Coordinates of C-alpha atoms and ligand atoms in Angstrom, one line a residue:
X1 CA -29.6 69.2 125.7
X2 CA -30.6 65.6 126.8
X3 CA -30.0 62.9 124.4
X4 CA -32.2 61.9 121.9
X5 CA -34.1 58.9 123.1
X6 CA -33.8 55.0 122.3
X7 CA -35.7 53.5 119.7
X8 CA -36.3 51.0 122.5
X9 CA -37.0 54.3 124.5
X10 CA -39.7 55.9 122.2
X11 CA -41.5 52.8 121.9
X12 CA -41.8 51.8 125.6
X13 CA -43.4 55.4 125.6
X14 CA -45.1 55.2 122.9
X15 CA -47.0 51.7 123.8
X16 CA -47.8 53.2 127.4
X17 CA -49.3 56.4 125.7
X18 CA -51.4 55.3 123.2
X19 CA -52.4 52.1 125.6
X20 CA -50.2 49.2 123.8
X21 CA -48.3 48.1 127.1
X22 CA -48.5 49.2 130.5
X23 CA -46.1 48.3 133.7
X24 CA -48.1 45.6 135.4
X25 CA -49.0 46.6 139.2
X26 CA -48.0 50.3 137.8
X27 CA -50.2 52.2 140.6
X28 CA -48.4 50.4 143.3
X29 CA -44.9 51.1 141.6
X30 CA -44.8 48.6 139.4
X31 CA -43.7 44.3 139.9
X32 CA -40.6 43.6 138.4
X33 CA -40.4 42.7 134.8
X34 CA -44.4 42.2 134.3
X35 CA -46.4 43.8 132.0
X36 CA -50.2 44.3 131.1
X37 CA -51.8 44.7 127.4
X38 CA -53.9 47.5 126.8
X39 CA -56.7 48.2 125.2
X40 CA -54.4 48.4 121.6
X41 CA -51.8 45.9 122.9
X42 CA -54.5 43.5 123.7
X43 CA -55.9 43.4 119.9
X44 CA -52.3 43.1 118.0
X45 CA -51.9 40.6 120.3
X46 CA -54.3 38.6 119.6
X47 CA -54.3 39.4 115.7
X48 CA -50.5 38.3 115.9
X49 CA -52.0 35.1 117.5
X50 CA -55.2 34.6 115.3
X51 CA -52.9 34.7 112.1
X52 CA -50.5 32.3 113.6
X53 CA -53.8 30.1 114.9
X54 CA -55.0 30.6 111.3
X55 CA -51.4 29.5 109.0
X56 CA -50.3 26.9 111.5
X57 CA -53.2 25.1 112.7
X58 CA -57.0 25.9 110.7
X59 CA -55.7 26.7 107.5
X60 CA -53.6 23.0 107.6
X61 CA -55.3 20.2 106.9
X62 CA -52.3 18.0 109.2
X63 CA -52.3 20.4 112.3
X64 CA -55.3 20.4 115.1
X65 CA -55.3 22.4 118.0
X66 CA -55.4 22.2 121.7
X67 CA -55.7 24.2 125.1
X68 CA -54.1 22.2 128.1
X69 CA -53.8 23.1 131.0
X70 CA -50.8 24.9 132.9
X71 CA -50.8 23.2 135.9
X72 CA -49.7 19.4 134.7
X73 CA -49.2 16.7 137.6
X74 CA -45.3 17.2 138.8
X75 CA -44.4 13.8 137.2
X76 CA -44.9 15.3 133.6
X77 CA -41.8 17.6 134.7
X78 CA -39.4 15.0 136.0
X79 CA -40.4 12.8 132.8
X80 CA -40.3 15.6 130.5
X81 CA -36.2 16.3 132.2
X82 CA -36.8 19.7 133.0
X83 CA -36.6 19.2 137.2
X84 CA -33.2 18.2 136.4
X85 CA -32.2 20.0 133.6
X86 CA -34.4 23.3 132.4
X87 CA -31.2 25.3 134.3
X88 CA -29.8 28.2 133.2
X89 CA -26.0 28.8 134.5
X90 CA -25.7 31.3 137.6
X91 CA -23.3 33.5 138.5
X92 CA -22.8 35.6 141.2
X93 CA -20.7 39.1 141.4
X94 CA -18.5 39.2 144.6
X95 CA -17.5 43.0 144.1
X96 CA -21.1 44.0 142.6
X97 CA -23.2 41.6 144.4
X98 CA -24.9 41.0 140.7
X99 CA -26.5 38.3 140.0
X100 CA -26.2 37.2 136.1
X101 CA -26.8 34.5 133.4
X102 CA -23.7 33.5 132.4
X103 CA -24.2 33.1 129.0
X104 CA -26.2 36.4 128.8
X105 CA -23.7 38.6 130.6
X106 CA -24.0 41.3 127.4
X107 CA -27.4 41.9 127.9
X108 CA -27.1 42.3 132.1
X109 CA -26.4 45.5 133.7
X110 CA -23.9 45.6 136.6
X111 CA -25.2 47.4 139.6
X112 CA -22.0 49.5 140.2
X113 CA -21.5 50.8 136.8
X114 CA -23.3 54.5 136.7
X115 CA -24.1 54.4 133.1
X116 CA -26.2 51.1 133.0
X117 CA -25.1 49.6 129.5
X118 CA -25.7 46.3 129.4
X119 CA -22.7 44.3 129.5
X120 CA -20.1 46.2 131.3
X121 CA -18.3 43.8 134.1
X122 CA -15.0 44.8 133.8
X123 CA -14.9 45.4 137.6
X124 CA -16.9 41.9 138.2
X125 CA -15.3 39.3 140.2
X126 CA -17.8 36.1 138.8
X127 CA -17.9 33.2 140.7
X128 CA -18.3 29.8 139.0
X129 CA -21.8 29.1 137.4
X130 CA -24.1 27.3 139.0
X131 CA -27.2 25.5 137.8
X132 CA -30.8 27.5 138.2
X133 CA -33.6 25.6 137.6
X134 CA -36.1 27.9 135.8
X135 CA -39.5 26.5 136.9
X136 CA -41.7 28.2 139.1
X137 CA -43.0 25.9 142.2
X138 CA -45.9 26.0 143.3
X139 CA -48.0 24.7 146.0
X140 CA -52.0 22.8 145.0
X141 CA -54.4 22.6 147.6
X142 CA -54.7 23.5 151.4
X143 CA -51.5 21.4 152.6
X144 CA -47.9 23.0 152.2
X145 CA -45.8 19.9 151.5
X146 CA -43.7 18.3 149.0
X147 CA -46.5 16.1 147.6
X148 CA -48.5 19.0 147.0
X149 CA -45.7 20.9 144.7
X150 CA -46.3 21.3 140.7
X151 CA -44.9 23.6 138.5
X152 CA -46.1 26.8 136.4
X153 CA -45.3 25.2 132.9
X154 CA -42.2 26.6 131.6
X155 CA -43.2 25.6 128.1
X156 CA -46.5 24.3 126.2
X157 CA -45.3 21.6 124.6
X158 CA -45.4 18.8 127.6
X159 CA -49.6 19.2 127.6
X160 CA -49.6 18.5 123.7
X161 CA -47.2 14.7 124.4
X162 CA -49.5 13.9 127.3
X163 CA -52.3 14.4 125.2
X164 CA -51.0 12.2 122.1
X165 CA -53.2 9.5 122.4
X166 CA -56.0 11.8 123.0
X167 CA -55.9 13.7 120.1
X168 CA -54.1 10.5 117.8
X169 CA -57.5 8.7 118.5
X170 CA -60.3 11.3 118.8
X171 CA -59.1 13.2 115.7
X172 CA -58.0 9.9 113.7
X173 CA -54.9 11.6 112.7
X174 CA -52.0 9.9 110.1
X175 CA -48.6 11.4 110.4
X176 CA -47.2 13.1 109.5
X177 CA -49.5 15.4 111.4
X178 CA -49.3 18.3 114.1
X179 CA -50.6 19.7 117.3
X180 CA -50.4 23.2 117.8
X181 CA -51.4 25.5 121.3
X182 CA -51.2 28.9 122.0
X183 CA -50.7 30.0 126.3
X184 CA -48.8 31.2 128.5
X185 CA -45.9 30.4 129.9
X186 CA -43.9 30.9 132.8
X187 CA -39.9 30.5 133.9
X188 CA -38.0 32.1 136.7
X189 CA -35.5 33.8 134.4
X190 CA -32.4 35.1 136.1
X191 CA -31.9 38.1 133.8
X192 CA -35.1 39.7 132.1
X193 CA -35.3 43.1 130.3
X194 CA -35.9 44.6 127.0
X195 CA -38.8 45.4 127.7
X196 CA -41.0 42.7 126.8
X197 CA -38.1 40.5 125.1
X198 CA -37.9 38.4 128.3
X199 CA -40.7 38.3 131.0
X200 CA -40.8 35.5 134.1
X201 CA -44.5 35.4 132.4
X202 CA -45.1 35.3 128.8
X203 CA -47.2 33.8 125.8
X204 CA -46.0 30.8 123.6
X205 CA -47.4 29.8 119.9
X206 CA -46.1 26.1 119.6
X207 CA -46.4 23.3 117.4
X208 CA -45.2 19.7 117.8
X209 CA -45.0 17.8 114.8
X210 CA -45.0 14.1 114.4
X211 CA -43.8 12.5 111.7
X212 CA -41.8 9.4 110.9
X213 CA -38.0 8.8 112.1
X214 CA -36.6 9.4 109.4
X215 CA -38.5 12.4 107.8
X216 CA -37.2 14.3 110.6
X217 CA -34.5 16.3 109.2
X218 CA -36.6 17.1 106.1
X219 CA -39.4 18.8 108.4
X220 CA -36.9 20.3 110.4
X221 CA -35.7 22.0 107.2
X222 CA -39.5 22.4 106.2
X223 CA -40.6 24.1 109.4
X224 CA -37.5 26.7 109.0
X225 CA -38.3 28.1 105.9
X226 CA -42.1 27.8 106.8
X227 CA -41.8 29.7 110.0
X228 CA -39.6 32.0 108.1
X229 CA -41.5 32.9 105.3
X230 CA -44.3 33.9 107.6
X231 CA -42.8 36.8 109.1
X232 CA -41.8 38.0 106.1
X233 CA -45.9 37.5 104.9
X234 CA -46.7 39.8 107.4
X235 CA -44.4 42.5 106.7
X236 CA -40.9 42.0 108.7
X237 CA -38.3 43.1 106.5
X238 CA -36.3 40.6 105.5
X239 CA -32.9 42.1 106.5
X240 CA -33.8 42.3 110.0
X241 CA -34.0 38.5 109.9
X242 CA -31.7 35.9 109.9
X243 CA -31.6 31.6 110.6
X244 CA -29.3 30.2 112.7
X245 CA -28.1 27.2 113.5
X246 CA -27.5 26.4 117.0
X247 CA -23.7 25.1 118.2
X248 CA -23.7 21.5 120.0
X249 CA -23.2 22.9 123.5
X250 CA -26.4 25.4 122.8
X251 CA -28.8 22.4 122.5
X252 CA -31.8 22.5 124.8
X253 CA -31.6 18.9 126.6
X254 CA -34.1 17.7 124.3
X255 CA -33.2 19.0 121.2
X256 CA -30.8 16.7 118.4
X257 CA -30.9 20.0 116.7
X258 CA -32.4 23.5 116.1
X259 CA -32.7 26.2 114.8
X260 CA -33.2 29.8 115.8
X261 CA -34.9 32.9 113.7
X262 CA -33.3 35.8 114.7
X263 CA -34.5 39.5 114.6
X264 CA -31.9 42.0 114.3
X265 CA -33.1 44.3 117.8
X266 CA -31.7 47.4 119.1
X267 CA -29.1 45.4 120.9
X268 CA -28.0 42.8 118.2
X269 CA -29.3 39.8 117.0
X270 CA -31.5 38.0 119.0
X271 CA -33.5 34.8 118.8
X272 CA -37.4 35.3 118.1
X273 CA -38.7 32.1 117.2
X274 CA -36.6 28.7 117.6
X275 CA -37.3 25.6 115.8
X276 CA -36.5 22.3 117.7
X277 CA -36.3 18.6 116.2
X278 CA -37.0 16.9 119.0
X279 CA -36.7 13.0 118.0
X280 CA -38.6 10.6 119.7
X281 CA -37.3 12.0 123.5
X282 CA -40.6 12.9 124.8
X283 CA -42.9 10.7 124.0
X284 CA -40.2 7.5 124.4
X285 CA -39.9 9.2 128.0
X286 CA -43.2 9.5 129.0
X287 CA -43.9 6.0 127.3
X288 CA -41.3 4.5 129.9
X289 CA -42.5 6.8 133.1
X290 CA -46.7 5.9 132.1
X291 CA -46.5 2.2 130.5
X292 CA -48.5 3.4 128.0
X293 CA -48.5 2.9 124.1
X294 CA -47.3 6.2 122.8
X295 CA -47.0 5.7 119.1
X296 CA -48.8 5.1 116.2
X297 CA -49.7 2.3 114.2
X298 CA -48.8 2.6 110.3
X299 CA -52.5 1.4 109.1
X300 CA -50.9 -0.5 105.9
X301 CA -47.6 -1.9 107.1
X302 CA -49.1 -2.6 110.9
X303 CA -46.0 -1.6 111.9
X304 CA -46.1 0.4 115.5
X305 CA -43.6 4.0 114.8
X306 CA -42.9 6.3 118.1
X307 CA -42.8 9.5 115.8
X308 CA -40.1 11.8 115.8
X309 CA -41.1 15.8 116.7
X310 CA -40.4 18.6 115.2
X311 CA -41.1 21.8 117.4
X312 CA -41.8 25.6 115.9
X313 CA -41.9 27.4 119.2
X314 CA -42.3 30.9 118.9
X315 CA -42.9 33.9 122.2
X316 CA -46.5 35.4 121.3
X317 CA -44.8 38.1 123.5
X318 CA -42.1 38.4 121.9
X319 CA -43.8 38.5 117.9
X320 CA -45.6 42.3 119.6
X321 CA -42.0 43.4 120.1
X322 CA -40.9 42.7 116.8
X323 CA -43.9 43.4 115.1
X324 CA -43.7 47.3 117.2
X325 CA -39.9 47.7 116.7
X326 CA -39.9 46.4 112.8
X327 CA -43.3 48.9 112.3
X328 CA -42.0 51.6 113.7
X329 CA -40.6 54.8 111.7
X330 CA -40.3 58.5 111.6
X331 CA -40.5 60.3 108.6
X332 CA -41.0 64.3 107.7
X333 CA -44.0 65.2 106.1
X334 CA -44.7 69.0 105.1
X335 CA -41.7 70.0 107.5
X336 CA -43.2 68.1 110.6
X337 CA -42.2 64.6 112.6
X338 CA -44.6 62.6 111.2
X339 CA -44.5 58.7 113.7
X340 CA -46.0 55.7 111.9
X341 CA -46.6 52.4 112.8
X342 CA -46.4 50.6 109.4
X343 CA -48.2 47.2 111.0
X344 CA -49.2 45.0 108.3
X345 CA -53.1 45.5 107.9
X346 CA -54.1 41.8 109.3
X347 CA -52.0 42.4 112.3
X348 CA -52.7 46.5 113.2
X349 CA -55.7 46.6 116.1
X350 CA -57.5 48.8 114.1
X351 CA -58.0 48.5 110.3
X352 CA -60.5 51.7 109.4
X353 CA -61.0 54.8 111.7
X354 CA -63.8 56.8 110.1
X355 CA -64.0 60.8 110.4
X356 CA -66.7 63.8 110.2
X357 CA -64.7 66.0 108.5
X358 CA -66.6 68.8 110.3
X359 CA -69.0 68.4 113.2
X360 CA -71.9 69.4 112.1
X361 CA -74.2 69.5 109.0
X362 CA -75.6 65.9 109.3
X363 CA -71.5 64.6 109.4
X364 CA -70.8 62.8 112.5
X365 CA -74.5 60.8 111.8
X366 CA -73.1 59.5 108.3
X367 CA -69.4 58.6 110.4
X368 CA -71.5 56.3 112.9
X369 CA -73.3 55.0 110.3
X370 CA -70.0 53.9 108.2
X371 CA -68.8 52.1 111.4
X372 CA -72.1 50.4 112.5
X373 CA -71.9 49.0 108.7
X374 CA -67.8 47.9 109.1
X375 CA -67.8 47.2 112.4
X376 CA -68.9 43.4 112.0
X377 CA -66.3 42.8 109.4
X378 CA -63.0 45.1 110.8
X379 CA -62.0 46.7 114.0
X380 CA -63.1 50.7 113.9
X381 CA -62.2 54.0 115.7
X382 CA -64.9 57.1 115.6
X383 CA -62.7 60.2 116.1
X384 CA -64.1 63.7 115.5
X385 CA -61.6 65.7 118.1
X386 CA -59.1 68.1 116.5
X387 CA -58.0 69.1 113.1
X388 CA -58.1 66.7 110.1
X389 CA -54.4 66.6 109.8
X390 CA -54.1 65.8 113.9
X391 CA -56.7 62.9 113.2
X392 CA -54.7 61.5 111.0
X393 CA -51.3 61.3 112.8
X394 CA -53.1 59.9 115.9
X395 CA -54.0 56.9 113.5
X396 CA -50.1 57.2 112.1
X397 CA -49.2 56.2 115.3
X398 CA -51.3 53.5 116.2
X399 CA -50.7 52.1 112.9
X400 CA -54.3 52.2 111.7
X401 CA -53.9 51.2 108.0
X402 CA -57.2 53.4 106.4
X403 CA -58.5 56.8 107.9
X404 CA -62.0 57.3 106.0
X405 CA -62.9 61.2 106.3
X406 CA -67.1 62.0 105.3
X407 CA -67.1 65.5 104.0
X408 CA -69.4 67.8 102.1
X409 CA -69.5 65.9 99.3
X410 CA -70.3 62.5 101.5
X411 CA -73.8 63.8 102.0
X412 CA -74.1 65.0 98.2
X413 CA -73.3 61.4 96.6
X414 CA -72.5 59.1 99.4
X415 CA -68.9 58.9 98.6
X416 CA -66.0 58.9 101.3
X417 CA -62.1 60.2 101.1
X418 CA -59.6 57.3 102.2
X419 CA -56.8 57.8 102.9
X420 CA -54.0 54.7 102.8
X421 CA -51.3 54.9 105.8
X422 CA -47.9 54.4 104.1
X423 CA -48.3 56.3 100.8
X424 CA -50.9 59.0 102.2
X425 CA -52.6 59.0 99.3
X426 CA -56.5 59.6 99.1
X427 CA -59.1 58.1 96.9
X428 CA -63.2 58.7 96.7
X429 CA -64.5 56.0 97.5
X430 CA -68.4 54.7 97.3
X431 CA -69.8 54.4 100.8
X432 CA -71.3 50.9 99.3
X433 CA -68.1 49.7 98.3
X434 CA -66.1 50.6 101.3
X435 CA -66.1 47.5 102.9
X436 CA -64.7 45.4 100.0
X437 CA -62.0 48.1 99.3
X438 CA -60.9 48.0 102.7
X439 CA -61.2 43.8 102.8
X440 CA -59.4 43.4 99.2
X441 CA -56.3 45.4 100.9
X442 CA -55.6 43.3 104.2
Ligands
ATP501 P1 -33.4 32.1 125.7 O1 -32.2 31.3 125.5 O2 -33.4 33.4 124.9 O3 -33.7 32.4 127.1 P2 -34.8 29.8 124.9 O4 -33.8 29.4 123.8 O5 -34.7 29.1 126.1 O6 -34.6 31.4 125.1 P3 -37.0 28.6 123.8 O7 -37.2 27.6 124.8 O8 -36.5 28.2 122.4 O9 -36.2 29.8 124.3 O10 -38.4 29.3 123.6 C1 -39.1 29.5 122.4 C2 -39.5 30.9 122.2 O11 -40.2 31.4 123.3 C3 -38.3 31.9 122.1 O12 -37.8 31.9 120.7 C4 -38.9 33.2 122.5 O13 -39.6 33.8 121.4 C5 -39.9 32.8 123.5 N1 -39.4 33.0 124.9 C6 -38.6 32.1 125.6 N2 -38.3 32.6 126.8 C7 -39.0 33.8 126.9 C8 -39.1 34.8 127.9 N3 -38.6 34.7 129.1 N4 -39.9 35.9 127.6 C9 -40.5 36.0 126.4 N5 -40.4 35.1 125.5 C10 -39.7 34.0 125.7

């Protein structure tokens, strides 16, 4: 008999089934590591995003937002350190001819072992690390040379320090006070995997906040439990999380300290957001590379601070996974396998799929109705194909919170079953009054 599958193994086929994730370039056999959002992926993506965009940066009245652009002139990169030191350590197998992270060697597969678990180099002969700068060159314009060569950002946070004046002025901010972005991001990493855990390509939600030298310690603290507390708002369970605080040697080149939230994955604990107190090291850099004033001028003391930063940086990416793998259960119901996404309402792509419970007698007409009516205020799914019971697991699956069934009855006294995701219960509900059930419970 073959093995039961991974949970990592049911999900990957689960997302490319019900059209959460597909392998990018799939028809031509796939690119390494690269993956496209599908119709479902696409809108827990963004609803992941939108929530973030909504508790970190609108709902604040100290956080504005900002789009900059990925492409950044190369200077911003040797300023910002990372052409000389965003390196991860390299080594190279001579036996296997692997080529590994050094400091991720438990989560690489070696070539020559047949059963491809990660982590087993017992036959590897390693030579020394080297460093491998993770930026991705690239050439602007029409002439190949060395003037010409920028980099695909490998992180957000450099557009937000060029633009401190920018915003500082424009928005007439007082610290402490943040800027927050949402984008993509790219770095040349030498070991990816897991799915969509780590991507050369993938989506960052960052936030730099400035404040005064020495509140930075107590935002660092503040921005931990913040960031914390907001997975746990949207339904990760709090034992499959944990804060940690990185060693000394871990420190990104920038970093005084950090911290990481981990998510206990299939493999182990792993990071899924880290939270960075970056001092004064970016914008005192780019203050000495630009000559300009980058700091901010305490209106009652007159007294010119370069603030200190303190950086939330979580993967956008890397949120679906968690938000898939901590959702995801299997449960019987009346003697049959019965797979449920249990997404947190404000996250799952589609809040209310509505039902004819027959397809006839006037039925599917009162269904389309329902959704013209919620459509404006949730995301909706028509479905009239298949048993009742089927309907409903298809929904299970997809994590759709609210299944509303019309029936005989619907077309007596305009009433409607729901039925709730988790606990499968139903209730009759007014067709007037669905859309404020359904908004009072996400
Ligand atoms: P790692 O050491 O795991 O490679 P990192 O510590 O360099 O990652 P950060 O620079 O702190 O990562 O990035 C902030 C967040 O961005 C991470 O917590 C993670 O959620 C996300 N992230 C970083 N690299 C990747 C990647 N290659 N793919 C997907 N998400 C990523």
């Amino acid at each position: 008999m073959a093995p039961e599958p991974t949970l990592m193994e049911k999900l990957v086929s689960l997302c490319k089934r019900r059209g959460f994730i597909f392998q990018a370039s799939e028809i031509y056999g796939g690119f390494e590591s690269t993956w496209d959002y599908g119709p479902l992926g696409v809108e827990l993506k963004r609803r992941i995003a939108d929530a973030w965009w909504r508790d970190v940066v609108t709902g604040r009245e100290d956080v504005v937002g900002l789009d900059s652009a990925i492409l950044q002139a190369p200077q911003v990169w040797e300023t910002s350190g990372h052409v000389a030191g965003f390196n991860d350590p390299l080594v190279d197998c001579k036996t296997c001819k692997g080529r590994f992270r050094q400091d991720k060697l438990d989560q690489s597969e070696c070539p020559r072992k047949p059963s491809k678990h990660p982590g087993e180099h017992t036959d590897c002969e390693l030579t020394e690390p080297r460093k491998f700068n993770m930026m991705f060159k690239t050439q602007v314009g029409p002439v190949e040379d060395s003037a010409a060569t920028t980099y695909l950002r490998p992180e957000t946070a450099q557009g937000i320090f060029t633009n401190f004046l920018n915003v500082l002025n424009t928005m007439r901010m007082k610290l402490p006070f943040g800027i927050g972005q949402i984008g993509k991001a790219f770095r040349n990493e030498i070991v990816t995997g897991n799915f969509i855990f780590r991507t050369r390509e993938f989506e960052l939600m960052e936030m730099e906040y400035f404040c005064r030298p020495e509140q930075g310690e107590e935002m660092l603290a503040y921005w931990v439990q913040e960031r914390h507390d907001w997975y746990l708002k949207y339904g990760i369970k709090p034992e499959k999380m944990r804060r940690r605080a990185h060693e000394p040697d871990e420190l990104a080149h920038y970093a005084k300290s950090c911290f990481d939230i981990e998510y206990e994955f299939p493999w182990g604990w792993d990071e899924l957001e880290g939270i960075a107190y970056r001092t004064d090291y970016d914008l005192t850099k780019h203050a000495q590379a630009t000559g300009k004033k980058l700091a901010w001028q305490d209106p009652d003391t007159k007294e010119w601070i370069t603030p200190h930063v303190v950086e939330p940086a979580a993967g956008l990416t890397r949120n679906v996974l968690v938000f898939l793998l901590d959702a995801y259960a299997e449960e019987e119901v009346g003697g049959e396998k019965r797979v449920v996404l249990r997404l947190h309402p404000r996250i799952a792509p589609i809040t209310l799929a509505v039902f004819p419970l027959v397809k006839k007698e006037g039925m599917p007409d009162v269904a389309r109705e329902i959704i013209r009516l919620c459509l404006p205020h949730f995301p909706c799914f028509y479905d009239q194909a298949g048993a009742i019971g089927r309907r409903y697991r298809r929904q299970d699956e997809i994590g759709t919170p609210f299944c509303a069934t019309v029936d005989g009855q619907t077309l007596e006294d305009r009433t409607i079953t729901v039925r709730e995701r988790d606990s499968m219960e139903q209730v009759r509900v007014p067709i007037d009054e669905l859309i404020s059930y359904i908004v009072e419970r996400t």
